[in-house]
CSV table of C-alpha atoms in Angstrom, one decimal:
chain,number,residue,atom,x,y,z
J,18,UNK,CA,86.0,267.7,87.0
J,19,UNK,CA,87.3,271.1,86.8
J,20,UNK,CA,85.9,273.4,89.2
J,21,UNK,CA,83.3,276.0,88.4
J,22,UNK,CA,84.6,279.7,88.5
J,23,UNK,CA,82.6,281.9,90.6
J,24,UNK,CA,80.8,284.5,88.2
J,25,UNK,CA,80.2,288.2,88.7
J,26,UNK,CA,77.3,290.2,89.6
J,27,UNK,CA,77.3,293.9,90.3
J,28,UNK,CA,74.1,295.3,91.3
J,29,UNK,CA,73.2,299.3,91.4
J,30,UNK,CA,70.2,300.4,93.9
J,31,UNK,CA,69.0,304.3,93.4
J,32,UNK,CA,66.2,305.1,95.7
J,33,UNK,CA,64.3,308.4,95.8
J,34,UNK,CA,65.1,310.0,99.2
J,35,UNK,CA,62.5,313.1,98.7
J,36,UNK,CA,60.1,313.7,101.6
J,37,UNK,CA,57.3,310.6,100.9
J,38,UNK,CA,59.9,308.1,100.5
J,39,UNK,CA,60.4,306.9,104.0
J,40,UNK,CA,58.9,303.6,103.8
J,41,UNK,CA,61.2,302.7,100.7
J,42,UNK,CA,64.4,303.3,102.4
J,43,UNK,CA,63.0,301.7,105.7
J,44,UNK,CA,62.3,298.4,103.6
J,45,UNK,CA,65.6,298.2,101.9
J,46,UNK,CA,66.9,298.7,105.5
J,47,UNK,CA,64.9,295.8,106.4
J,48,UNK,CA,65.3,293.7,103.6
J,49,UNK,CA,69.1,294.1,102.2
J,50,UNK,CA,70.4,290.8,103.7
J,51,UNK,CA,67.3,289.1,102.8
J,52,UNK,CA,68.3,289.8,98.8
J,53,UNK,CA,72.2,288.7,99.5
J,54,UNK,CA,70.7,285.5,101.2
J,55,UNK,CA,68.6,284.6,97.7
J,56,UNK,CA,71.7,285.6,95.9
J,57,UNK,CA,73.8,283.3,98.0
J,58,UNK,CA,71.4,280.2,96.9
J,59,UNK,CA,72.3,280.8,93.1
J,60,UNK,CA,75.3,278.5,91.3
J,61,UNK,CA,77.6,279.2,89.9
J,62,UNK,CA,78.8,281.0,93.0
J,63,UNK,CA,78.1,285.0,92.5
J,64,UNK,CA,80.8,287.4,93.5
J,65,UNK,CA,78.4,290.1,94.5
J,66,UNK,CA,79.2,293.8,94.6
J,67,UNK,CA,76.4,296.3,95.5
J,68,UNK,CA,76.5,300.2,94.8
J,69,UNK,CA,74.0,302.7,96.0
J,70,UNK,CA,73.0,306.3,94.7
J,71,UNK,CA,70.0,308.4,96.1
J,72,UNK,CA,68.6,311.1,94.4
J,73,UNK,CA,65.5,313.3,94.2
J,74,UNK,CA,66.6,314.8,97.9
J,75,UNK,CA,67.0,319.3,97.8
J,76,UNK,CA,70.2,318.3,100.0
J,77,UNK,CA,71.8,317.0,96.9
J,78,UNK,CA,73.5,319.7,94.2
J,79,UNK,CA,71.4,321.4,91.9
J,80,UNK,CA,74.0,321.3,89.6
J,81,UNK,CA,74.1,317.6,89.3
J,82,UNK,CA,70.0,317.0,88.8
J,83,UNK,CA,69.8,316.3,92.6
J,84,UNK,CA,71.8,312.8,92.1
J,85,UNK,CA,74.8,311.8,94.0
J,86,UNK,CA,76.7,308.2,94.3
J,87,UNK,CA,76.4,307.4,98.0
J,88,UNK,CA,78.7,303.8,97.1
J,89,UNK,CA,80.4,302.8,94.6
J,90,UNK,CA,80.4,298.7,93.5
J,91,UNK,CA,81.8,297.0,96.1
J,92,UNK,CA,81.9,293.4,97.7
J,93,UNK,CA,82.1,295.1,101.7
J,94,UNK,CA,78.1,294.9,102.4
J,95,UNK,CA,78.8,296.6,105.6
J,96,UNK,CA,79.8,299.6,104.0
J,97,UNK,CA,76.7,299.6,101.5
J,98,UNK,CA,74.8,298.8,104.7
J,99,UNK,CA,75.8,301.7,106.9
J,100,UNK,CA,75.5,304.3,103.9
J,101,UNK,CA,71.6,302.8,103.9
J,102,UNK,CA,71.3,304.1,107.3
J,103,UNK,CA,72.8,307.6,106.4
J,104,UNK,CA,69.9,308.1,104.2
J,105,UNK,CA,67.8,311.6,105.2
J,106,UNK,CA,65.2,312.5,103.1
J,107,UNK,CA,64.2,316.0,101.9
J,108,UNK,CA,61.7,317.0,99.5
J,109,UNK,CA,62.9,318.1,96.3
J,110,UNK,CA,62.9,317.2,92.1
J,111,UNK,CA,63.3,313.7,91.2
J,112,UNK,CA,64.9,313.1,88.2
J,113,UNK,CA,64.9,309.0,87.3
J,114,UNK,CA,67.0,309.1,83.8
J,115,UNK,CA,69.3,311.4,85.5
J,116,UNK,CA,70.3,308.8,88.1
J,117,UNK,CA,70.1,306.2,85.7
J,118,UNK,CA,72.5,307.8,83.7
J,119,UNK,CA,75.3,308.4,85.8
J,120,UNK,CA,75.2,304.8,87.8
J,121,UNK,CA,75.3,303.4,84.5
J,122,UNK,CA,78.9,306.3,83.4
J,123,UNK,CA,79.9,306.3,86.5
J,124,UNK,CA,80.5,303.3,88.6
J,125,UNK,CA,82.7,300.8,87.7
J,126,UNK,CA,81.1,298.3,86.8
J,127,UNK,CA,83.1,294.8,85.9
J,128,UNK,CA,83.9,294.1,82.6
J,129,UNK,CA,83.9,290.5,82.9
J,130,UNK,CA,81.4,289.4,79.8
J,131,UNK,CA,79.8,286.7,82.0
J,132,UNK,CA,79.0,289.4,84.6
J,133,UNK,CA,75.1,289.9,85.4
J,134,UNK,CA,75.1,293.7,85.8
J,135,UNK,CA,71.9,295.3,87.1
J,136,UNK,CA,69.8,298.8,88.2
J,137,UNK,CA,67.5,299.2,90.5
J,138,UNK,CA,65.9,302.9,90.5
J,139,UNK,CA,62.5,302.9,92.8
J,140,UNK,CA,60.8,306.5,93.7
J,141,UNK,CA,56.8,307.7,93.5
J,142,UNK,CA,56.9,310.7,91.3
J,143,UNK,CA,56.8,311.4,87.8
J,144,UNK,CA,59.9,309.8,85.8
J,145,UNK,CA,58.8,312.4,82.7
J,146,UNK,CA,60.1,315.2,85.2
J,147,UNK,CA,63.5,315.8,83.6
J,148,UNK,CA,63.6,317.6,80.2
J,149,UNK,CA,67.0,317.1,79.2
J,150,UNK,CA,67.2,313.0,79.6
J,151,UNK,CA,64.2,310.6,78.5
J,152,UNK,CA,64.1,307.4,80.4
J,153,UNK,CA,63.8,305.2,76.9
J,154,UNK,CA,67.1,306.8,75.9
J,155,UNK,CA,69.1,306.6,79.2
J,156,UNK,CA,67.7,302.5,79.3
J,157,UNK,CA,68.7,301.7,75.6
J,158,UNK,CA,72.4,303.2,76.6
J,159,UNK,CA,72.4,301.1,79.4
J,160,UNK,CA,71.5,298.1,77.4
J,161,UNK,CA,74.4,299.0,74.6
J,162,UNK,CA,76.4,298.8,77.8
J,163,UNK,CA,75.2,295.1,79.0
J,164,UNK,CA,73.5,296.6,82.1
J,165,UNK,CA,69.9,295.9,82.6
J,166,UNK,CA,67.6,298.7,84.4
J,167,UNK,CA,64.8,298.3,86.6
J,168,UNK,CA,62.2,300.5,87.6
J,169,UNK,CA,60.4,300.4,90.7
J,170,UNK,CA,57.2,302.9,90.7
J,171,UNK,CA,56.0,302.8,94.5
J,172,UNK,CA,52.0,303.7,93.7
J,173,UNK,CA,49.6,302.3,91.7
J,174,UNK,CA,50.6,300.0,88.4
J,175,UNK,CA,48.3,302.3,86.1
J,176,UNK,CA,49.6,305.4,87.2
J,177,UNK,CA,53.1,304.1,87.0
J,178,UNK,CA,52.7,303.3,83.4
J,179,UNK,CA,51.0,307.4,82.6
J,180,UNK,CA,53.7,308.5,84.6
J,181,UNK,CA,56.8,307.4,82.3
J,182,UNK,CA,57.8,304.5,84.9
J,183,UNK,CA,57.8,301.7,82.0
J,184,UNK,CA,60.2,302.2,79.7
J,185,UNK,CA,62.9,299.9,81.7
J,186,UNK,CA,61.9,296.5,83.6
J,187,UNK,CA,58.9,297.7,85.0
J,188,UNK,CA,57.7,296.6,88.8
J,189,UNK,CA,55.3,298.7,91.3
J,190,UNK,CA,55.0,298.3,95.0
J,191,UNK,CA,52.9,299.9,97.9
J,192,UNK,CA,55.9,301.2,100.0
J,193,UNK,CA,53.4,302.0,102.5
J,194,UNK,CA,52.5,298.3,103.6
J,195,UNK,CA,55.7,298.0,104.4
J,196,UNK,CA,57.8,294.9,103.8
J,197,UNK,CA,57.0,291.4,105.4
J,198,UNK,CA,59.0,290.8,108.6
J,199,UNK,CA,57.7,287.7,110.4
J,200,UNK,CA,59.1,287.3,114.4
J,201,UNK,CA,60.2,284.0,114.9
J,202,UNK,CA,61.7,281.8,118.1
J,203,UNK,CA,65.2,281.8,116.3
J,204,UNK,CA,65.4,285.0,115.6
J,205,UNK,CA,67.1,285.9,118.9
J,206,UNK,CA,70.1,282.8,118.8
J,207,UNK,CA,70.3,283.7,115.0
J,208,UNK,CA,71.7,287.0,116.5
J,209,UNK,CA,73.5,285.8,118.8
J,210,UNK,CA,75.9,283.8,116.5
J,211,UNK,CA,76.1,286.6,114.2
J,212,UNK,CA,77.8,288.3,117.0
J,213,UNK,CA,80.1,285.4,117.8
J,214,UNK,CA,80.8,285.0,114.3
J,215,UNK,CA,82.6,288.1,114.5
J,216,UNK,CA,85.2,287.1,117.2
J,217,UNK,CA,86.8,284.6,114.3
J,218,UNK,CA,87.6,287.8,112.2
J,219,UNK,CA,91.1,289.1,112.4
J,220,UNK,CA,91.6,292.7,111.7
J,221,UNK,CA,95.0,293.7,109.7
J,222,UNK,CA,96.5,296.8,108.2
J,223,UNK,CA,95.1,300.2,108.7
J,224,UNK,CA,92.1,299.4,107.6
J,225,UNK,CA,91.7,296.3,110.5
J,226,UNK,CA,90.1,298.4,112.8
J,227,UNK,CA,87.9,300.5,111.1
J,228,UNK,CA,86.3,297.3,109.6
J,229,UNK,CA,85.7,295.6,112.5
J,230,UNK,CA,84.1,298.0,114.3
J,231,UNK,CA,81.6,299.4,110.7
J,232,UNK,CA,81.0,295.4,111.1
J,233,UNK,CA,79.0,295.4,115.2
J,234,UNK,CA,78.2,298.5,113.8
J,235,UNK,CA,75.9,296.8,111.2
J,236,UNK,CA,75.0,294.4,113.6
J,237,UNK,CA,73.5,296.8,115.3
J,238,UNK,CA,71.7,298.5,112.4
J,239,UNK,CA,70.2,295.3,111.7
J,240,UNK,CA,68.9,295.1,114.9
J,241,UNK,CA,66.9,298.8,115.1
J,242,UNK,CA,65.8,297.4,111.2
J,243,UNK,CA,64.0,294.9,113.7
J,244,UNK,CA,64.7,291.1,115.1
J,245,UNK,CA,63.8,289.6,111.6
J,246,UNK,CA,66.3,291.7,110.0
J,247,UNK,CA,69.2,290.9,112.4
J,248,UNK,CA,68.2,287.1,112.0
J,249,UNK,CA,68.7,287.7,107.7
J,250,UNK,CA,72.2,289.3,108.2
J,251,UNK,CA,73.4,286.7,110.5
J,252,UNK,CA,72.6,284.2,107.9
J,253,UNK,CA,74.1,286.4,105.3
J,254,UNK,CA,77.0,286.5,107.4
J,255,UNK,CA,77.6,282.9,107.3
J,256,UNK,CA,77.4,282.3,103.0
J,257,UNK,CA,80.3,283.2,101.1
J,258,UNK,CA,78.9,286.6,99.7
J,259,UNK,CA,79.3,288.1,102.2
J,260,UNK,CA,83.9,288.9,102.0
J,261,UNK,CA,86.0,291.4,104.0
J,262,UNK,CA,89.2,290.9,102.6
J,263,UNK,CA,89.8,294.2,103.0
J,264,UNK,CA,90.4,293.7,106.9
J,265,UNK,CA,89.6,290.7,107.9
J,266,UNK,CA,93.2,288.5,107.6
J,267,UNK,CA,90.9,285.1,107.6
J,268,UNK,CA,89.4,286.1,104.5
J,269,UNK,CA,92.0,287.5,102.8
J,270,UNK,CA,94.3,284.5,103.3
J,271,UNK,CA,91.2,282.3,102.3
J,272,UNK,CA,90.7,284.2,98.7
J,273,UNK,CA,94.5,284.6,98.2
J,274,UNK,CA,94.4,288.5,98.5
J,275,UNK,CA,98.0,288.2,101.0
J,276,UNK,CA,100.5,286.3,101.6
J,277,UNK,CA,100.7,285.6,105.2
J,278,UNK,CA,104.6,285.2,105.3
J,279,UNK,CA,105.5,288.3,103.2
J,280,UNK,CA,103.0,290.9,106.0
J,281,UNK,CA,105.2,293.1,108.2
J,282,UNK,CA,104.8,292.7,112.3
J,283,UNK,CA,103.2,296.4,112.3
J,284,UNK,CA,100.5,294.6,109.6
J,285,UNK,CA,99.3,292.3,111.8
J,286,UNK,CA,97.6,292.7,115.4
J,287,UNK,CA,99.4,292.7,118.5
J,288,UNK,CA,98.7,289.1,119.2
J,289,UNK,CA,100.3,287.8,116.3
J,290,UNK,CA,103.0,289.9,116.2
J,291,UNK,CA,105.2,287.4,118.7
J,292,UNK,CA,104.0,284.1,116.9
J,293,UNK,CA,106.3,282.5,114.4
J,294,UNK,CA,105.4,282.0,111.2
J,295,UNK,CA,103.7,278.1,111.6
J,296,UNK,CA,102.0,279.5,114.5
J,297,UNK,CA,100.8,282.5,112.6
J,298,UNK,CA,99.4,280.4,109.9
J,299,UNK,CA,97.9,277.9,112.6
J,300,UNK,CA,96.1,280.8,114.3
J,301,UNK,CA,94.5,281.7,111.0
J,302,UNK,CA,93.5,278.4,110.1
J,303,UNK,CA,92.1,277.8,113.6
J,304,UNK,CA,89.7,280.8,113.4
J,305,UNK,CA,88.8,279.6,109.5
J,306,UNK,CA,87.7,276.3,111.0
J,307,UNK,CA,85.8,278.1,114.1
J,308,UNK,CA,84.1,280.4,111.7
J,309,UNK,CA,83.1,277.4,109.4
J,310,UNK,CA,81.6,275.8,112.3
J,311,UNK,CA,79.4,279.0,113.3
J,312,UNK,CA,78.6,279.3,110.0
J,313,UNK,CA,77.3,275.7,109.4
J,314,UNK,CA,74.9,276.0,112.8
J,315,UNK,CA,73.8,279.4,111.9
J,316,UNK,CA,72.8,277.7,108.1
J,317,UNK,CA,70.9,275.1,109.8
J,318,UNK,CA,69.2,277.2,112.6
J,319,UNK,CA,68.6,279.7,109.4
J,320,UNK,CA,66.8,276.8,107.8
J,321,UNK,CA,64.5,276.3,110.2
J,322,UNK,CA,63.3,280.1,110.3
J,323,UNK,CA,63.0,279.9,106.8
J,324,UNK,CA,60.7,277.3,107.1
J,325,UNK,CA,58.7,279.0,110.2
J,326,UNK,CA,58.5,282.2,108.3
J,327,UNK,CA,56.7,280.1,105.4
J,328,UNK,CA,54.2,278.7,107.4
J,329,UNK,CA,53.4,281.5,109.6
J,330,UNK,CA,53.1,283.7,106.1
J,331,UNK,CA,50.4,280.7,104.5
J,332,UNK,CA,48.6,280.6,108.3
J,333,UNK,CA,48.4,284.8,108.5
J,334,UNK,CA,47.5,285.0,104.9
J,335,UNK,CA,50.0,287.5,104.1
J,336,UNK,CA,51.5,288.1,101.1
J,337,UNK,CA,55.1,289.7,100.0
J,338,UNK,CA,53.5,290.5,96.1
J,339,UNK,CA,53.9,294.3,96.7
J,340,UNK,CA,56.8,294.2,98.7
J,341,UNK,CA,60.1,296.1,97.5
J,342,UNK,CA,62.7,293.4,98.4
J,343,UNK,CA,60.0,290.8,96.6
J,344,UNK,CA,60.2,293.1,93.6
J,345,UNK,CA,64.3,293.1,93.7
J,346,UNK,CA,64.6,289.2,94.5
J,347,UNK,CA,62.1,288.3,91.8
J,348,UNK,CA,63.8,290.6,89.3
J,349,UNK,CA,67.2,289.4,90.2
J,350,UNK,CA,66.4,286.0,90.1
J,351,UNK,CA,64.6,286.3,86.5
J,352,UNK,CA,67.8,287.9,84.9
J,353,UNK,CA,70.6,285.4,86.9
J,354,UNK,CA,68.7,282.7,85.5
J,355,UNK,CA,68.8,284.1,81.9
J,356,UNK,CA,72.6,284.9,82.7
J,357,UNK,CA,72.5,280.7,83.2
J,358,UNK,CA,72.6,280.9,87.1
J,359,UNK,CA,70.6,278.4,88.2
J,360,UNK,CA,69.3,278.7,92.5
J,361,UNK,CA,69.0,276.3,94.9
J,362,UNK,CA,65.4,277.0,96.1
């Protein structure tokens, strides 16, 4: 049987970073590595890229609508990650076509016809605010396009609607209940693997070092998000979604991005540097097989939260419904499955 191709998804996430918009950036904070984990259930296997734009902030040019492209599409989630956490916000005009329009002109998105391409714009002001771009106009573009925009109105459903919010994939959430983090007992070992994960990666080139420390960095992001966050990127961290080719030699030799043989000495770190070639490609393959095994007990340690976290949700009544990341996930999961993904759980 011929092996199924991995399949494309690029997914844009615009959030409204004026003054009452605190909450919504602190949830997709919490909640990023939760979405890449639901992604990481779906078959065929996604190659996920994630962009990010803010807008709506008086720190942003005038000149521009207040919009600015934090990230472009990319497959390195630390990067998307840390540019979460440089989020300020700052009162100011929020224009939602406006940042529609240029994520959909201006990142590049892949042109792969099988590739599920999405927006995400979520803010709590007006969407009718811009004179110069209507929000039906700017979502039928992206639709000629093959990119499919969702709007997130953080308020009331009603006053999304009289507020110009529906003209794209319509959701509303209460970004003031905050999103659903349950504590649980793995959360702590979860963690702890996540960080040992990360002594099987093997920096390279000039980029080697910069990556590997943007990647404890993270790690520690995830952990001020909260325990239940750091527990979500550890498990993220052990699926296949989550790729850093770019400096990681393990990965890159895994997907084919180098050829091991052809790097120069100055390429590779110092240890290596000495080795032969059959030891150089033993070394790799050694911390391949390492990380596969960290991987595997952080799945089945992650398992066992997941199953915690469902109980302790049905015993404490509580409910995700309004939740940003549930809003993403059930989106995401809708529009995959039209794209003929079909998910695990």
């Amino acid at each position: 049987m011929a092996e199924v191709q991995p399949r494309h998804i690029d997914l844009a996430i615009c959030l409204d970073t004026s003054n009452s918009m605190d909450g919504l950036i602190d949830s997709a904070k919490q909640k990023l590595w939760a979405i890449v984990n639901e992604l990481a259930t779906a078959r065929p296997r996604p190659l996920l890229r994630v962009g990010l734009y803010q807008y709506g902030n008086n720190g942003l040019k005038r000149d521009v609508g207040w919009v600015q492209k934090v990230c472009d599409l990319t497959d390195d989630l630390d990067t998307v990650y840390g540019k979460l956490f440089g989020l300020t916000t700052n009162g100011g005009t929020e224009y939602v076509a406006r940042v529609i329009r240029a994520a959909t002109e201006e990142l590049s998105w892949n042109a792969d016809r099988g590739t599920l391409r999405i927006i995400f714009v979520a803010g709590n002001e007006p969407a009718t605010q811009d004179r110069e771009w209507k929000l039906q106009d700017i979502c039928s573009a992206a639709a000629g396009k093959g990119i499919i925009v969702n709007t997130i109105f953080c308020g009331r459903e009603q006053e999304g609607r009289r507020t110009g919010w529906a003209d794209g994939r319509y959701a509303f959430i209460d970004q003031d209940r905050g999103t659903v983090a349950v504590n649980t007992p793995f959360d702590k070992r979860l963690t702890e693997l996540g960080a040992k994960l990360n002594t099987t990666y093997v920096a390279y080139g000039n980029g080697g070092g910069g990556g590997r420390a943007n990647q404890a960095l993270q790690d520690s992001n995830a952990l001020k998000a909260g325990a239940p966050a750091a527990a979500e990127r550890a498990a993220a961290k052990s699926t296949l979604l989550y790729r850093n080719a770019g400096w990681d030699l393990v990965d890159a030799v895994r997907d084919k991005k180098v050829d091991l043989a052809k790097l120069k000495d100055e390429e590779l770190p110092e240890p290596m540097r000495k080795m032969t070639p059959e030891q150089r490609k033993e070394y790799v393959e050694k911390q391949l097989a390492e990380r596969a095994r960290i991987q595997k007990e952080i799945q089945d340690l992650n398992a066992k939260r997941q199953a915690h976290v469902k109980a302790e949700m049905e015993k404490q009544g509580l409910s995700e419904a309004k939740a940003f990341d549930a809003a993403l996930r059930a989106a995401i999961r809708a529009q995959a499955e039209a794209k003929n993904f079909t998910f695990e759980k």
